[in-house]
Amino acid sequence: GGPAVLLESPEDGGGRREASAEPPARRYRLRDGCWVFCALLVCFADGASDLWLAAHYYVRGQRWWFGLTLLFVLLPSLVVQMLSLRWFVYDFAASTKDSGGGTKDSGPRGCCRLCVWLLQGLIHLLQLGQVWLYLRTLYLGLQSRWQAEHRRRHFYWRMMFESADISMLRLLEAFLKSAPQLVLQLSIMVQQNNIEPLQGLSASASLVSLAWMIASYQKVLRDSREDKMPMSYKGAVVQILWHLFTIAARAIAFALFASVFQLYFGIFIVTHWCIMTFWIIQGETDFCMSKWEEIIYNMVVGIIYIFCWFNVKEGRSRYRMCIYYIITLSENAALTILWFLYYDRKTTSDFNALILVCVVSSSFALGIFFMFIYYCLLHPNGPIFSHRSVGCIFRQAPPPVPGSPVEAVTSPPRSLPRTTGGEREGAPGERDSCVPVFQVRPCAPPAPAARAPRTEGPVIRIDLPRKKYPAWDAHFIDRRLRKTILALEYASPTTPRLQYRTPGAPQEVLEYETTV
């Protein structure tokens, strides 16, 4: 019932399809390994600080705070571990069936597989599934540096799949665990009018984990897409600062309001989540492989939208982002003002209250400042916000031409030309003569003329239209596709190119009917 996949070689006519010239393949760098190692440290610090704080509450007899802190650690972790274990079971069972031909294993081979099952069960029982994935990503990345050319590409491809898995799992865990934990600990600090070292450590680790995972997710997603420029590490760091300050302002406003209006805070959160989820659903996102998975994904993104902006649909994201931040600013101001009017004067002085209000406003302003820094200086496509300001505000990129090289994917070797500023602006004279305020401007000299299309080498053709950014490609989401591609890639003497079906080309439909 899945999409048809066909591997074509030069001997069976695969070379007749047009493909783009192939530049040198991207290599795994040491800075990539350092980034993954830092992400592992952030993950460990977030979980360890929460457990330490929960034990601290228990020892002091604060059973209510202990129960809530532990609940926000264990429940999201169990959900994420179950999803991670489900992915492992599918991948390992499928690989065992393919290699063993469905026969019962015996001897050393069957004993090794039993050990793998026991090891993975123990790892996920101890809630260390993400740690294992981070270590495996590091291993595969380093192997891609040390192996020969063909093996290097194979390990790099597998490393990208593992990076996609850990990014999706950690993003889910961050907003199910770290976000409510941050609001809870800030609310306790406000109610007690005191900041204990462990509370500050736990809140800081949760905040850094949230900001890190959003930036890391966007970086891995861009690295996996052949039609997008990769995000630099400078851009990722600035994006971390952008989300860190905006989420900090949001969480402090939530904590202040919740310390006085607990019931109304719950009503506000549920209402905001419902509105955001409906907004996302009506945008018709294209992330998952089925309708119900798409609805669940939209509900999870609705939780993310409680705290920060998260782009889920291709198009004029600046319009949606501006609307979101205007709503967020209004909500932060309303929540903070209501707290300032009704807070307990016996426990909090007016001076301290004014400081908290200033912290909320200045943190949000700093976050917006770093957002402009990212879009003006460090966006992968070049500066997005221009200093010119008359007439037109946005310019929309022209739709891709059917059959263009954008429909082809080559990973790990990046064989597609990246989207440049000139390509997005369109031809002069297509629109009004007014100068746009927001535009994509080329940050590098124009690329030289394209070379003749490469026609040799195998092609893996997938009978699906390619998903639009910011969705993952189907071979990252559908594990059946991933398994098939890895098997074909491993058996091929040279790394094959991926090619999705071009929409609106009826002559290709007949070609895809003959599949393997």
Coordinates of C-alpha atoms in Angstrom, one line a residue:
G1 CA 0.0 0.0 0.0
G2 CA 3.0 2.3 0.1
P3 CA 4.5 4.5 -2.7
A4 CA 6.2 2.6 -5.5
V5 CA 10.0 2.8 -5.7
L6 CA 12.0 2.1 -8.8
L7 CA 15.8 1.9 -9.0
E8 CA 17.0 2.6 -12.6
S9 CA 20.5 2.0 -13.7
P10 CA 22.2 3.1 -17.0
E11 CA 21.8 -0.3 -18.4
D12 CA 18.0 -0.4 -18.0
G13 CA 17.3 3.1 -19.3
G14 CA 17.6 5.1 -16.1
G15 CA 20.0 7.5 -17.8
R16 CA 17.4 8.8 -20.2
R17 CA 16.0 11.1 -17.5
E18 CA 17.3 14.6 -17.2
A19 CA 19.3 15.4 -14.0
S20 CA 21.3 18.3 -12.7
A21 CA 25.1 18.4 -12.6
E22 CA 26.6 17.0 -9.4
P23 CA 28.9 19.2 -7.2
P24 CA 31.2 17.8 -4.6
A25 CA 29.4 15.9 -1.8
R26 CA 29.1 17.6 1.6
R27 CA 31.4 16.1 4.2
Y28 CA 30.7 15.7 7.9
R29 CA 32.8 18.3 9.8
L30 CA 34.1 18.3 13.4
R31 CA 31.9 21.3 14.1
D32 CA 28.9 19.1 13.3
G33 CA 30.0 16.6 15.9
C34 CA 30.5 19.4 18.4
W35 CA 27.0 20.6 17.8
V36 CA 25.5 17.2 18.4
F37 CA 27.6 16.8 21.6
C38 CA 26.4 20.2 22.9
A39 CA 22.8 19.1 22.1
L40 CA 23.4 15.9 24.1
L41 CA 24.7 18.0 27.1
V42 CA 21.6 20.3 26.9
C43 CA 19.3 17.2 26.9
F44 CA 21.1 15.7 29.9
A45 CA 21.2 18.9 31.9
D46 CA 17.5 19.5 31.3
G47 CA 16.4 16.1 32.6
A48 CA 19.0 15.8 35.4
S49 CA 18.2 19.3 36.8
D50 CA 14.4 18.5 36.9
L51 CA 15.0 15.2 38.7
W52 CA 17.4 16.8 41.2
L53 CA 14.8 19.6 41.9
A54 CA 12.0 17.0 42.4
A55 CA 14.2 15.1 44.9
H56 CA 14.8 18.5 46.6
Y57 CA 11.1 19.2 47.0
Y58 CA 10.5 15.7 48.3
V59 CA 13.2 16.0 51.0
R60 CA 11.8 19.3 52.1
G61 CA 8.3 17.9 52.4
Q62 CA 6.8 19.9 49.6
R63 CA 4.9 17.0 48.2
W64 CA 2.7 19.1 45.9
W65 CA 5.6 20.7 44.1
F66 CA 7.4 17.3 44.0
G67 CA 4.4 15.6 42.4
L68 CA 4.0 18.2 39.7
T69 CA 7.7 18.5 38.9
L70 CA 8.0 14.7 38.6
L71 CA 4.8 14.5 36.5
F72 CA 6.2 16.9 34.0
V73 CA 9.4 14.9 33.8
L74 CA 8.0 11.3 33.5
L75 CA 4.8 11.6 31.5
P76 CA 6.4 13.4 28.4
S77 CA 9.4 11.2 28.7
L78 CA 7.3 8.0 28.6
V79 CA 5.5 9.3 25.5
V80 CA 8.7 10.1 23.7
Q81 CA 10.3 6.8 24.7
M82 CA 7.3 4.8 23.4
L83 CA 7.6 6.6 20.1
S84 CA 11.3 6.0 19.9
L85 CA 11.0 2.3 20.8
R86 CA 8.2 1.9 18.2
W87 CA 10.5 3.3 15.5
F88 CA 13.3 1.0 16.6
V89 CA 11.0 -2.0 16.6
Y90 CA 9.9 -1.3 13.0
D91 CA 13.3 -0.6 11.7
F92 CA 15.0 -3.6 13.4
A93 CA 12.2 -6.0 12.7
A94 CA 12.2 -5.0 9.0
S95 CA 16.0 -5.3 8.7
T96 CA 15.9 -8.8 10.4
K97 CA 13.1 -10.0 8.1
D98 CA 14.9 -8.7 5.0
S99 CA 18.3 -10.2 6.0
G100 CA 16.9 -13.5 7.3
G101 CA 14.3 -14.1 4.7
G102 CA 11.7 -14.7 7.4
T103 CA 13.4 -17.8 8.8
K104 CA 13.9 -18.4 12.5
D105 CA 17.4 -17.3 13.6
S106 CA 19.6 -19.7 15.5
G107 CA 23.1 -19.8 16.8
P108 CA 25.4 -16.7 17.3
R109 CA 23.3 -14.5 14.9
G110 CA 20.1 -15.1 16.8
C111 CA 21.9 -14.5 20.1
C112 CA 23.3 -11.2 18.9
R113 CA 19.8 -10.0 17.9
L114 CA 18.4 -11.0 21.3
C115 CA 21.1 -9.0 22.9
V116 CA 20.2 -6.0 20.8
W117 CA 16.5 -6.3 21.8
L118 CA 17.5 -6.5 25.5
L119 CA 19.8 -3.6 25.2
Q120 CA 17.3 -1.4 23.5
G121 CA 14.6 -2.4 25.9
L122 CA 16.9 -1.5 28.9
I123 CA 17.9 1.9 27.3
H124 CA 14.2 2.9 26.7
L125 CA 13.2 1.6 30.2
L126 CA 15.8 3.9 31.7
Q127 CA 14.4 6.8 29.6
L128 CA 17.7 7.1 27.6
G129 CA 16.4 6.7 24.1
Q130 CA 17.4 10.2 23.0
V131 CA 20.8 9.8 24.5
W132 CA 21.3 6.6 22.5
L133 CA 20.2 8.4 19.3
Y134 CA 22.6 11.3 19.9
L135 CA 25.5 8.8 20.4
R136 CA 24.5 6.9 17.3
T137 CA 24.3 10.1 15.3
L138 CA 27.9 11.0 16.4
Y139 CA 29.1 7.5 15.5
L140 CA 27.6 7.5 12.0
G141 CA 28.9 11.0 11.4
L142 CA 32.4 10.1 12.4
Q143 CA 32.3 6.9 10.4
S144 CA 31.3 9.0 7.3
R145 CA 34.6 10.9 7.8
W146 CA 36.8 7.8 8.1
Q147 CA 35.3 5.5 5.5
A148 CA 36.0 5.2 1.8
E149 CA 34.0 7.3 -0.7
H150 CA 31.0 5.1 -1.3
R151 CA 30.8 3.9 2.4
R152 CA 31.3 7.5 3.5
R153 CA 28.1 8.6 1.6
H154 CA 26.2 5.6 3.0
F155 CA 27.1 6.5 6.6
Y156 CA 26.3 10.2 5.9
W157 CA 22.9 9.3 4.6
R158 CA 22.1 7.1 7.7
M159 CA 23.4 9.9 9.9
M160 CA 20.9 12.4 8.3
F161 CA 18.1 9.9 9.0
E162 CA 19.1 9.6 12.7
S163 CA 19.4 13.4 13.0
A164 CA 15.9 13.8 11.7
D165 CA 14.6 11.2 14.2
I166 CA 16.3 12.8 17.2
S167 CA 15.2 16.3 16.1
M168 CA 11.6 15.3 15.9
L169 CA 11.7 13.4 19.2
R170 CA 13.5 16.2 21.1
L171 CA 11.2 18.9 19.8
L172 CA 8.2 16.9 21.0
E173 CA 9.8 16.3 24.4
A174 CA 10.9 19.9 24.8
F175 CA 7.3 21.3 24.4
L176 CA 5.7 18.5 26.4
K177 CA 8.2 18.6 29.2
S178 CA 10.5 21.6 29.3
A179 CA 7.8 24.3 28.5
P180 CA 5.4 23.4 31.3
Q181 CA 8.3 22.7 33.7
L182 CA 9.6 26.2 33.0
V183 CA 6.2 27.8 33.7
L184 CA 5.7 25.7 36.8
Q185 CA 9.1 26.6 38.4
L186 CA 8.7 30.3 37.5
S187 CA 5.2 30.3 39.2
I188 CA 6.7 28.7 42.3
M189 CA 9.4 31.4 42.4
V190 CA 6.8 34.2 42.1
Q191 CA 4.5 32.7 44.8
Q192 CA 7.4 32.2 47.2
N193 CA 9.0 35.5 46.3
N194 CA 12.3 33.7 46.4
I195 CA 14.6 32.1 43.8
E196 CA 16.4 29.0 45.0
P197 CA 19.6 27.8 43.1
L198 CA 18.0 24.5 42.0
Q199 CA 14.9 26.3 40.8
G200 CA 16.9 28.7 38.8
L201 CA 19.1 25.9 37.4
S202 CA 16.0 23.9 36.4
A203 CA 14.2 26.8 34.8
S204 CA 17.4 27.9 32.9
A205 CA 18.0 24.4 31.6
S206 CA 14.4 24.1 30.4
L207 CA 14.6 27.5 28.7
V208 CA 17.9 26.7 26.9
S209 CA 16.5 23.3 25.9
L210 CA 13.4 24.9 24.3
A211 CA 15.4 27.5 22.3
W212 CA 18.1 25.0 21.3
M213 CA 15.7 22.4 20.0
I214 CA 13.8 24.9 17.8
A215 CA 17.0 26.1 16.2
S216 CA 18.4 22.6 15.9
Y217 CA 15.2 21.3 14.3
Q218 CA 15.3 24.1 11.7
K219 CA 19.0 23.5 11.0
V220 CA 18.6 19.7 10.5
L221 CA 15.5 20.2 8.3
R222 CA 17.3 22.7 6.1
D223 CA 20.3 20.4 5.9
S224 CA 18.0 17.6 4.7
R225 CA 16.4 19.6 1.9
E226 CA 18.2 19.8 -1.4
D227 CA 16.1 22.8 -2.5
K228 CA 17.1 25.0 0.5
M229 CA 20.4 26.6 1.6
P230 CA 21.8 25.1 4.8
M231 CA 21.7 27.2 7.9
S232 CA 25.1 28.3 9.2
Y233 CA 26.1 27.8 12.9
K234 CA 26.1 31.6 13.4
G235 CA 22.5 31.7 12.2
A236 CA 21.6 28.8 14.5
V237 CA 23.2 30.6 17.5
V238 CA 21.3 33.8 16.8
Q239 CA 18.1 31.9 16.3
I240 CA 18.7 30.3 19.7
L241 CA 19.0 33.8 21.2
W242 CA 15.8 34.9 19.4
H243 CA 13.7 32.1 20.7
L244 CA 15.4 32.1 24.2
F245 CA 14.3 35.7 24.9
T246 CA 10.9 35.5 23.3
I247 CA 10.1 32.3 25.2
A248 CA 11.5 33.7 28.4
A249 CA 9.2 36.7 28.2
R250 CA 6.2 34.4 27.4
A251 CA 7.0 32.0 30.2
I252 CA 7.4 34.8 32.8
A253 CA 4.1 36.4 31.8
F254 CA 2.4 33.0 32.1
A255 CA 4.0 32.5 35.5
L256 CA 3.0 35.9 36.8
F257 CA -0.6 35.5 35.7
A258 CA -0.8 31.9 36.9
S259 CA 0.4 32.9 40.4
V260 CA -2.8 34.9 40.9
F261 CA -5.4 33.5 38.5
Q262 CA -4.8 29.7 38.4
L263 CA -8.2 28.8 36.9
Y264 CA -8.3 31.6 34.4
F265 CA -4.8 30.7 33.3
G266 CA -5.9 27.1 32.5
I267 CA -8.8 28.5 30.5
F268 CA -6.5 30.9 28.7
I269 CA -4.0 28.2 27.7
V270 CA -6.7 25.8 26.4
T271 CA -8.4 28.6 24.4
H272 CA -5.1 29.8 22.9
W273 CA -4.2 26.2 22.0
C274 CA -7.6 25.6 20.3
I275 CA -7.3 28.8 18.3
M276 CA -3.8 28.1 17.2
T277 CA -4.6 24.5 16.3
F278 CA -7.5 25.6 14.2
W279 CA -5.4 28.3 12.5
I280 CA -2.8 25.6 11.6
I281 CA -5.4 23.1 10.4
Q282 CA -7.1 25.6 8.1
G283 CA -3.6 26.3 6.6
E284 CA -3.6 22.8 5.2
T285 CA -0.2 21.6 6.2
D286 CA 1.5 18.7 4.4
F287 CA 3.8 17.1 6.9
C288 CA 2.6 13.5 7.5
M289 CA 1.7 10.6 5.3
S290 CA -1.9 10.2 6.5
K291 CA -4.8 12.5 7.4
W292 CA -5.0 11.5 11.1
E293 CA -1.2 11.8 11.6
E294 CA -1.5 15.3 10.1
I295 CA -4.2 16.2 12.6
I296 CA -2.1 14.9 15.5
Y297 CA 0.9 16.8 14.2
N298 CA -1.2 20.0 14.0
M299 CA -2.3 19.5 17.6
V300 CA 1.3 19.2 18.7
V301 CA 2.3 22.3 16.8
G302 CA -0.6 24.1 18.5
I303 CA 1.2 23.4 21.8
I304 CA 4.4 24.9 20.3
Y305 CA 2.4 28.0 19.3
I306 CA 1.5 28.6 22.9
F307 CA 5.1 29.6 23.5
C308 CA 6.8 30.6 20.2
W309 CA 6.6 30.9 16.5
F310 CA 7.1 27.8 14.4
N311 CA 6.8 27.9 10.6
V312 CA 4.7 24.9 9.2
K313 CA 3.7 26.0 5.8
E314 CA 5.4 27.3 2.7
G315 CA 4.5 30.7 1.4
R316 CA 4.5 34.2 2.9
S317 CA 5.5 33.2 6.4
R318 CA 6.3 36.9 7.3
Y319 CA 2.6 37.7 7.2
R320 CA 1.8 34.8 9.6
M321 CA 4.8 35.5 11.8
C322 CA 3.9 39.2 12.2
I323 CA 0.3 38.3 13.1
Y324 CA 1.5 35.7 15.6
Y325 CA 3.9 38.1 17.3
I326 CA 1.3 40.9 17.5
I327 CA -1.0 38.4 19.2
T328 CA 1.8 37.3 21.5
L329 CA 2.7 40.8 22.4
S330 CA -0.9 41.7 23.2
E331 CA -1.3 38.6 25.3
N332 CA 1.9 39.2 27.2
A333 CA 1.0 42.8 27.9
A334 CA -2.6 41.8 29.1
L335 CA -1.4 39.0 31.3
T336 CA 1.4 41.1 32.9
I337 CA -0.9 44.1 33.5
L338 CA -3.6 41.9 35.1
W339 CA -1.0 40.5 37.4
F340 CA 0.3 43.9 38.3
L341 CA -3.2 45.1 39.2
Y342 CA -4.0 42.1 41.5
Y343 CA -0.7 40.8 42.9
D344 CA -0.3 40.3 46.6
R345 CA 1.3 43.5 48.0
K346 CA 2.3 41.7 51.2
T347 CA 4.7 39.3 49.6
T348 CA 5.9 41.3 46.6
S349 CA 7.0 45.0 46.8
D350 CA 6.1 47.5 44.2
F351 CA 9.7 47.9 43.2
N352 CA 10.1 44.1 42.5
A353 CA 6.8 44.1 40.6
L354 CA 8.1 46.9 38.3
I355 CA 11.3 45.0 37.8
L356 CA 9.3 41.9 36.7
V357 CA 7.3 44.0 34.3
C358 CA 10.4 45.5 32.8
V359 CA 12.0 42.0 32.5
V360 CA 9.0 40.8 30.4
S361 CA 9.0 43.7 28.1
S362 CA 12.8 43.9 27.6
S363 CA 13.1 40.2 27.1
F364 CA 10.5 40.2 24.3
A365 CA 12.2 43.2 22.7
L366 CA 15.6 41.5 22.8
G367 CA 14.1 38.4 21.2
I368 CA 12.6 40.5 18.3
F369 CA 15.9 42.3 18.0
F370 CA 17.8 38.9 17.4
M371 CA 15.0 37.9 15.0
F372 CA 15.8 40.9 12.9
I373 CA 19.5 40.2 13.1
Y374 CA 18.8 36.7 11.8
Y375 CA 16.7 37.8 8.9
C376 CA 18.8 40.8 8.0
L377 CA 22.2 39.2 8.2
L378 CA 22.2 35.4 8.7
H379 CA 19.3 34.0 6.8
P380 CA 20.4 31.1 4.5
N381 CA 18.8 32.8 1.5
G382 CA 20.5 36.1 2.2
P383 CA 19.0 39.3 3.8
I384 CA 15.2 39.1 3.9
F385 CA 14.3 42.5 5.3
S386 CA 15.4 45.4 3.1
H387 CA 15.9 49.0 4.3
R388 CA 13.8 50.2 1.4
S389 CA 10.2 51.1 2.3
V390 CA 7.7 52.2 -0.3
G391 CA 4.6 50.6 -1.7
C392 CA 4.8 46.9 -1.9
I393 CA 5.6 44.9 1.2
F394 CA 6.0 41.3 0.0
R395 CA 7.0 39.7 -3.2
Q396 CA 6.0 36.1 -3.8
A397 CA 8.3 33.6 -5.4
P398 CA 7.1 32.2 -8.7
P399 CA 5.8 28.6 -8.7
P400 CA 8.3 26.0 -9.7
V401 CA 8.2 24.9 -13.3
P402 CA 7.0 21.2 -13.7
G403 CA 9.9 19.0 -14.5
S404 CA 12.5 21.4 -13.1
P405 CA 15.5 20.0 -11.1
V406 CA 13.7 21.0 -7.8
E407 CA 11.8 17.7 -8.1
A408 CA 15.0 15.7 -7.9
V409 CA 16.8 14.9 -4.6
T410 CA 20.3 13.7 -4.2
S411 CA 21.3 13.0 -0.7
P412 CA 23.9 12.8 0.6
P413 CA 25.7 14.4 -2.4
R414 CA 24.0 17.7 -2.9
S415 CA 23.4 17.7 -6.7
L416 CA 20.8 20.4 -7.0
P417 CA 21.3 24.1 -7.3
R418 CA 20.2 26.0 -4.3
T419 CA 17.5 28.6 -4.2
T420 CA 19.1 32.0 -4.7
G421 CA 17.8 35.5 -4.2
G422 CA 17.6 36.2 -7.9
E423 CA 15.5 33.1 -8.5
R424 CA 13.0 34.2 -5.9
E425 CA 12.6 37.8 -7.0
G426 CA 11.3 36.9 -10.4
A427 CA 11.8 38.7 -13.7
P428 CA 11.7 42.5 -13.6
G429 CA 8.5 44.0 -14.8
E430 CA 6.3 41.1 -13.6
R431 CA 4.8 43.2 -10.9
D432 CA 4.2 46.8 -10.1
S433 CA 7.2 49.1 -10.2
C434 CA 7.0 49.8 -6.5
V435 CA 10.1 48.8 -4.5
P436 CA 9.4 46.0 -2.0
V437 CA 10.1 46.4 1.7
F438 CA 10.7 42.7 2.2
Q439 CA 12.7 40.9 -0.4
V440 CA 15.3 38.2 -0.9
R441 CA 18.5 39.8 -2.0
P442 CA 21.5 37.7 -3.3
C443 CA 24.3 37.5 -0.8
A444 CA 26.8 35.9 -3.3
P445 CA 27.7 36.6 -6.9
P446 CA 25.5 34.9 -9.5
A447 CA 26.3 31.3 -10.1
P448 CA 28.0 30.3 -13.3
A449 CA 26.0 28.8 -16.2
A450 CA 24.8 25.3 -15.4
R451 CA 26.7 22.5 -16.9
A452 CA 25.2 19.8 -19.2
P453 CA 22.9 17.5 -17.2
R454 CA 24.5 14.4 -15.9
T455 CA 22.8 11.3 -17.3
E456 CA 24.9 8.4 -15.9
G457 CA 24.3 6.7 -12.6
P458 CA 21.3 5.0 -11.0
V459 CA 18.2 6.9 -10.0
I460 CA 15.7 6.0 -7.3
R461 CA 12.3 7.2 -8.5
I462 CA 9.6 7.6 -5.9
D463 CA 5.9 7.6 -7.0
L464 CA 5.0 10.6 -4.8
P465 CA 5.0 14.4 -5.4
R466 CA 7.7 16.1 -3.3
K467 CA 6.5 17.7 -0.1
K468 CA 7.0 21.5 0.1
Y469 CA 9.2 23.1 2.6
P470 CA 9.1 23.3 5.6
A471 CA 7.9 19.7 5.6
W472 CA 10.3 16.8 5.7
D473 CA 10.7 14.9 2.5
A474 CA 8.7 11.7 2.4
H475 CA 11.8 9.5 2.7
F476 CA 12.5 11.1 6.1
I477 CA 9.0 10.5 7.4
D478 CA 7.9 7.2 5.8
R479 CA 10.1 4.5 7.3
R480 CA 9.2 2.1 4.6
L481 CA 10.7 4.4 2.0
R482 CA 13.7 5.0 4.2
K483 CA 14.4 1.3 4.6
T484 CA 14.0 0.7 0.8
I485 CA 16.3 3.6 -0.1
L486 CA 19.0 2.5 2.3
A487 CA 18.9 -1.0 0.9
L488 CA 19.1 0.2 -2.7
E489 CA 21.8 2.7 -1.9
Y490 CA 23.9 0.1 -0.1
A491 CA 23.7 -2.4 -3.0
S492 CA 24.5 0.2 -5.7
P493 CA 28.2 0.8 -6.6
T494 CA 27.6 4.5 -6.8
T495 CA 25.3 6.7 -4.7
P496 CA 21.9 6.9 -6.6
R497 CA 19.9 10.1 -7.0
L498 CA 16.4 10.4 -5.6
Q499 CA 13.7 11.7 -8.0
Y500 CA 10.1 12.4 -6.9
R501 CA 7.2 12.4 -9.3
T502 CA 6.7 15.7 -11.1
P503 CA 3.1 16.9 -10.7
G504 CA 1.2 17.6 -13.9
A505 CA 3.2 15.3 -16.2
P506 CA 0.8 12.5 -17.4
Q507 CA 3.5 10.8 -19.5
E508 CA 5.3 9.9 -16.3
V509 CA 2.4 8.1 -14.8
L510 CA 2.8 5.2 -17.3
E511 CA 6.5 5.0 -16.6
Y512 CA 5.9 4.7 -12.8
E513 CA 3.4 1.8 -13.3
T514 CA 6.4 -0.5 -14.0
T515 CA 8.0 -0.6 -10.6
V516 CA 10.2 -2.8 -8.4

